PDB file of C-alpha atoms in Angstrom:
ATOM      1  CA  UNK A 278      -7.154 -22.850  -0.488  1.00  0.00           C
ATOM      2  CA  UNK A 279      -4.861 -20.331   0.931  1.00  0.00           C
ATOM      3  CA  UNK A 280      -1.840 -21.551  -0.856  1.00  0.00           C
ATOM      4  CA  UNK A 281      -4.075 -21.233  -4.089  1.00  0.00           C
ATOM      5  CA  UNK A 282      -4.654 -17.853  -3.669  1.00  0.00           C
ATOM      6  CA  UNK A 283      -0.550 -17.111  -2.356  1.00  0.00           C
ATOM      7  CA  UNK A 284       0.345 -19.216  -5.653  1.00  0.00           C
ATOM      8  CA  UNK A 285      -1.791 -15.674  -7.802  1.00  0.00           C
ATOM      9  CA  UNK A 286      -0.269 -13.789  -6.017  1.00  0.00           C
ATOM     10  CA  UNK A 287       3.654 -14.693  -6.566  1.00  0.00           C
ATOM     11  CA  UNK A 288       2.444 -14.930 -10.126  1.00  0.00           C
ATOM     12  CA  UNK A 289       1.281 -11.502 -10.328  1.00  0.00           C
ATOM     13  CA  UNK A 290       3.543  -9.933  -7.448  1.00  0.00           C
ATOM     14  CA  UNK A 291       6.767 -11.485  -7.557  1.00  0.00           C
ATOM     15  CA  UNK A 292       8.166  -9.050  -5.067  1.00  0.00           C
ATOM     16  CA  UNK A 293       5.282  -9.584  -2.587  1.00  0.00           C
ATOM     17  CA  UNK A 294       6.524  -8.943   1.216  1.00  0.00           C
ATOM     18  CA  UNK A 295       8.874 -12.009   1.841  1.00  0.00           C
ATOM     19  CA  UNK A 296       7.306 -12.349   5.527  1.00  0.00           C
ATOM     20  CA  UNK A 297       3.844 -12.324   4.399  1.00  0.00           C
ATOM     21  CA  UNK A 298       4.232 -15.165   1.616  1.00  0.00           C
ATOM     22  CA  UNK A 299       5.766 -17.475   4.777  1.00  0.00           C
ATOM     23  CA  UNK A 300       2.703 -17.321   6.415  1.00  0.00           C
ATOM     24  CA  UNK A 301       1.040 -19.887   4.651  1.00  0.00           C
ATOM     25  CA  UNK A 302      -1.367 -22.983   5.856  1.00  0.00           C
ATOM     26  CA  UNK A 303       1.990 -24.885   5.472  1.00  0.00           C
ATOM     27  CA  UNK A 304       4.052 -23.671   8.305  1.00  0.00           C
ATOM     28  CA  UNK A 305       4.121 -26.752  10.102  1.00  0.00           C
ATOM     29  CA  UNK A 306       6.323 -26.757  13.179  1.00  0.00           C
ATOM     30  CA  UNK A 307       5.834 -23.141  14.025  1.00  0.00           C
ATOM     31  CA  UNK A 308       3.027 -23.847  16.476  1.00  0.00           C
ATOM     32  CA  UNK A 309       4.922 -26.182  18.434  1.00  0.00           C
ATOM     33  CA  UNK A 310       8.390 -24.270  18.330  1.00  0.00           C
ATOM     34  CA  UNK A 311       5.920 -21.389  19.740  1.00  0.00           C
ATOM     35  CA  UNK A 312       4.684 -23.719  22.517  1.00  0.00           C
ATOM     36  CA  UNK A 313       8.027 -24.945  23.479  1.00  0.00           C
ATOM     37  CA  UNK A 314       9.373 -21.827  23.653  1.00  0.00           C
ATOM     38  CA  UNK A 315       6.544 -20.709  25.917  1.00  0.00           C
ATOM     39  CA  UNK A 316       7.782 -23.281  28.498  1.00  0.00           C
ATOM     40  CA  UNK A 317       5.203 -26.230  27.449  1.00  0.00           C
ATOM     41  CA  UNK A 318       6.322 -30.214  27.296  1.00  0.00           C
ATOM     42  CA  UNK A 319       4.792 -33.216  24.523  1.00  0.00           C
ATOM     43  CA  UNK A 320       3.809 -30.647  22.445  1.00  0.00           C
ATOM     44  CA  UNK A 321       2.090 -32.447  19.536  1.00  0.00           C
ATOM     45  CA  UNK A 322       0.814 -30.313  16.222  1.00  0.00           C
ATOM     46  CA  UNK A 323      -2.098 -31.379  14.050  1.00  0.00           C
ATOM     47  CA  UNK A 324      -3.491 -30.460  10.602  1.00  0.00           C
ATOM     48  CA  UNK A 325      -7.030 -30.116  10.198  1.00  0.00           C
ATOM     49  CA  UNK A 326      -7.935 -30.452   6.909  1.00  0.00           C
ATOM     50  CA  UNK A 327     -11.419 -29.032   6.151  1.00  0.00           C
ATOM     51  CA  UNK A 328     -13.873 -28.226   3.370  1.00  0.00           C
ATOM     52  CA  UNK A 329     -15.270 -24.453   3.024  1.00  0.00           C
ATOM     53  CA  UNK A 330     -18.238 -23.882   1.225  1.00  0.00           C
ATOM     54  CA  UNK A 331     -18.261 -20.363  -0.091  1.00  0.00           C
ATOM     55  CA  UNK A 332     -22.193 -19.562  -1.584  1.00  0.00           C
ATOM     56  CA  UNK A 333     -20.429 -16.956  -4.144  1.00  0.00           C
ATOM     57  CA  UNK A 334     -17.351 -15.657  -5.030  1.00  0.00           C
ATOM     58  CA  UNK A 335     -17.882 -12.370  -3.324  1.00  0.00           C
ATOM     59  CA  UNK A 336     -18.345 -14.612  -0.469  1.00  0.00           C
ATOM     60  CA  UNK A 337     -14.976 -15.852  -0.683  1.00  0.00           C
ATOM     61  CA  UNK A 338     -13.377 -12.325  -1.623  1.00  0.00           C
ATOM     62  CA  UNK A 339     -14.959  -9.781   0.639  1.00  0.00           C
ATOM     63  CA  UNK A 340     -13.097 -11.177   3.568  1.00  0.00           C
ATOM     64  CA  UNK A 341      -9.852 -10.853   2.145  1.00  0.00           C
ATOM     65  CA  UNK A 342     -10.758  -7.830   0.187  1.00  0.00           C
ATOM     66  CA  UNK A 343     -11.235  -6.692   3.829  1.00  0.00           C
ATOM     67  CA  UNK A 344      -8.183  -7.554   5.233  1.00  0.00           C
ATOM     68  CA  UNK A 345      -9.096 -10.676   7.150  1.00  0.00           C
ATOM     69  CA  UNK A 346      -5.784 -12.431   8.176  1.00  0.00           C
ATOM     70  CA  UNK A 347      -2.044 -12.280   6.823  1.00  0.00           C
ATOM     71  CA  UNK A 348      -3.417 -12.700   2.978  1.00  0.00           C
ATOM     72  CA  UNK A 349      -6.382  -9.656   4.018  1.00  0.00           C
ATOM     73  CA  UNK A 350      -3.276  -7.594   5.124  1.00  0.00           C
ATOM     74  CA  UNK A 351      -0.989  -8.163   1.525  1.00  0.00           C
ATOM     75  CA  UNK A 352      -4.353  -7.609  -0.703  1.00  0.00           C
ATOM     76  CA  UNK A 353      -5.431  -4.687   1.349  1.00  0.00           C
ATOM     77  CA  UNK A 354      -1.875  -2.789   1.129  1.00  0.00           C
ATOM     78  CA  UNK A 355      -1.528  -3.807  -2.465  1.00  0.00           C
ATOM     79  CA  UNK A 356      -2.465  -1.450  -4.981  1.00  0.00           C
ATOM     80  CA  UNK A 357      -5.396  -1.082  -6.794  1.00  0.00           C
ATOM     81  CA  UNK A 358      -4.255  -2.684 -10.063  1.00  0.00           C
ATOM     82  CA  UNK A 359      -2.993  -5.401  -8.264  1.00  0.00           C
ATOM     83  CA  UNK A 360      -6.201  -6.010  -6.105  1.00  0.00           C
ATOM     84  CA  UNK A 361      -8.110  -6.183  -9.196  1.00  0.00           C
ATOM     85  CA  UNK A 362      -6.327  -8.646 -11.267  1.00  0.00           C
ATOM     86  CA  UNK A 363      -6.073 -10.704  -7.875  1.00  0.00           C
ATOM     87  CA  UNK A 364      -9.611 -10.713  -7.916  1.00  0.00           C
ATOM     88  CA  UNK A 365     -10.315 -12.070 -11.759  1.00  0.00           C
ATOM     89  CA  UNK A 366      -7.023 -14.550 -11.576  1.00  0.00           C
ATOM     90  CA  UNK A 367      -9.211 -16.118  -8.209  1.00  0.00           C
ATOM     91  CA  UNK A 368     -12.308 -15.845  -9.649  1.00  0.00           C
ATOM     92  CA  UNK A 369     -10.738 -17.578 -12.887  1.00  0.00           C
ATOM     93  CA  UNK A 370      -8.979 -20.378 -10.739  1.00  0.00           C
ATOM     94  CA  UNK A 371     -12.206 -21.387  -8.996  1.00  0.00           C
ATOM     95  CA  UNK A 372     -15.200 -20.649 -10.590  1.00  0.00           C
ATOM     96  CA  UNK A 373     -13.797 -20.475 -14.212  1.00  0.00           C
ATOM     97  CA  UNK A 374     -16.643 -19.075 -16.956  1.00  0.00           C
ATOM     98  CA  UNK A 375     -19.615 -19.908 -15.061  1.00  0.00           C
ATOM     99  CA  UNK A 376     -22.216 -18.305 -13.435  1.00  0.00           C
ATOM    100  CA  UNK A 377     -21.414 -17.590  -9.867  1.00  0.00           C
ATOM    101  CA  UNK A 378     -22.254 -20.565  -8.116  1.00  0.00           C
ATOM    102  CA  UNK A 379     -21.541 -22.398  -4.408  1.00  0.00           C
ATOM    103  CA  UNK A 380     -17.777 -23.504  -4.589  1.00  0.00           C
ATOM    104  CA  UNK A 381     -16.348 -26.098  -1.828  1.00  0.00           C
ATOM    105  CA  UNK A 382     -12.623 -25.696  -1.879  1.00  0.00           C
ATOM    106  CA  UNK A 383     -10.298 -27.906   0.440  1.00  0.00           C
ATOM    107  CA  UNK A 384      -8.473 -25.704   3.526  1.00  0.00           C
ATOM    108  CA  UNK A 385      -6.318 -26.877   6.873  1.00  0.00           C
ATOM    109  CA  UNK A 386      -5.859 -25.563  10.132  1.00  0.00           C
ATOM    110  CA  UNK A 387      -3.350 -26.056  12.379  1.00  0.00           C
ATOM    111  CA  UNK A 388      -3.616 -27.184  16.254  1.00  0.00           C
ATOM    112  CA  UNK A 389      -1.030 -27.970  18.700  1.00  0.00           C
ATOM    113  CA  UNK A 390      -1.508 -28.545  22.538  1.00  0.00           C
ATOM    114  CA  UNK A 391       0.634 -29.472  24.936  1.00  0.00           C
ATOM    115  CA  UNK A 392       1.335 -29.515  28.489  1.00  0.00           C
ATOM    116  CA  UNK A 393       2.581 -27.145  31.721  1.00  0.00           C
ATOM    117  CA  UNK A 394       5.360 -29.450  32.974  1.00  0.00           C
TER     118      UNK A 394
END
């Protein structure tokens, strides 16, 4: 899901913030460099892959349009033009012509553990 949405926005803002585009639901390996760093040992990452049922679009947008997490941050310091067509490119993407309707769209998290040697 949130590569969908960083895929608009490198269509429509090529010259997004390079640090904010790298914080994507693929960073694999930056958890566990994190926890190694911090001193832990067997550090083992996980993706969680995971279904979210959004009931509308504006309850998939709102968030972001409020500046939840890394992608909240870009749209909310992006212009207003920008914000905008972000908004109908999404709402295009996902829930096409229709109606507003529930959409389930596919998401991951990532987990690591490890242990205090």
């Amino acid at each position: 899901m949130i590569q969908g949405v960083w895929e608009e926005v490198e269509k429509l803002d090529p010259l997004a913030p390079l640090p904010k585009r790298q914080q994507r639901c693929d960073c694999s390996g930056e958890l566990t460099k994190l926890w190694d760093e911090a001193g832990l040992v067997a550090t083992v990452e996980t993706r969680l892959p995971m279904t979210m049922r959004f009931e509308s679009f504006d309850d998939f947008w709102m968030p972001l349009a409020a500046g939840v997490g890394p992608l909240g941050s870009y749209i909310g310091s992006a212009s207003a033009l920008v914000r905008k067509e972000l908004c109908a490119r999404l709402r295009r993407r996902w829930w096409g012509q229709s109606v507003d309707r529930p959409v389930s769209l596919q998401a991951c998290a990532l987990a690591v553990r490890g242990s205090v040697p």
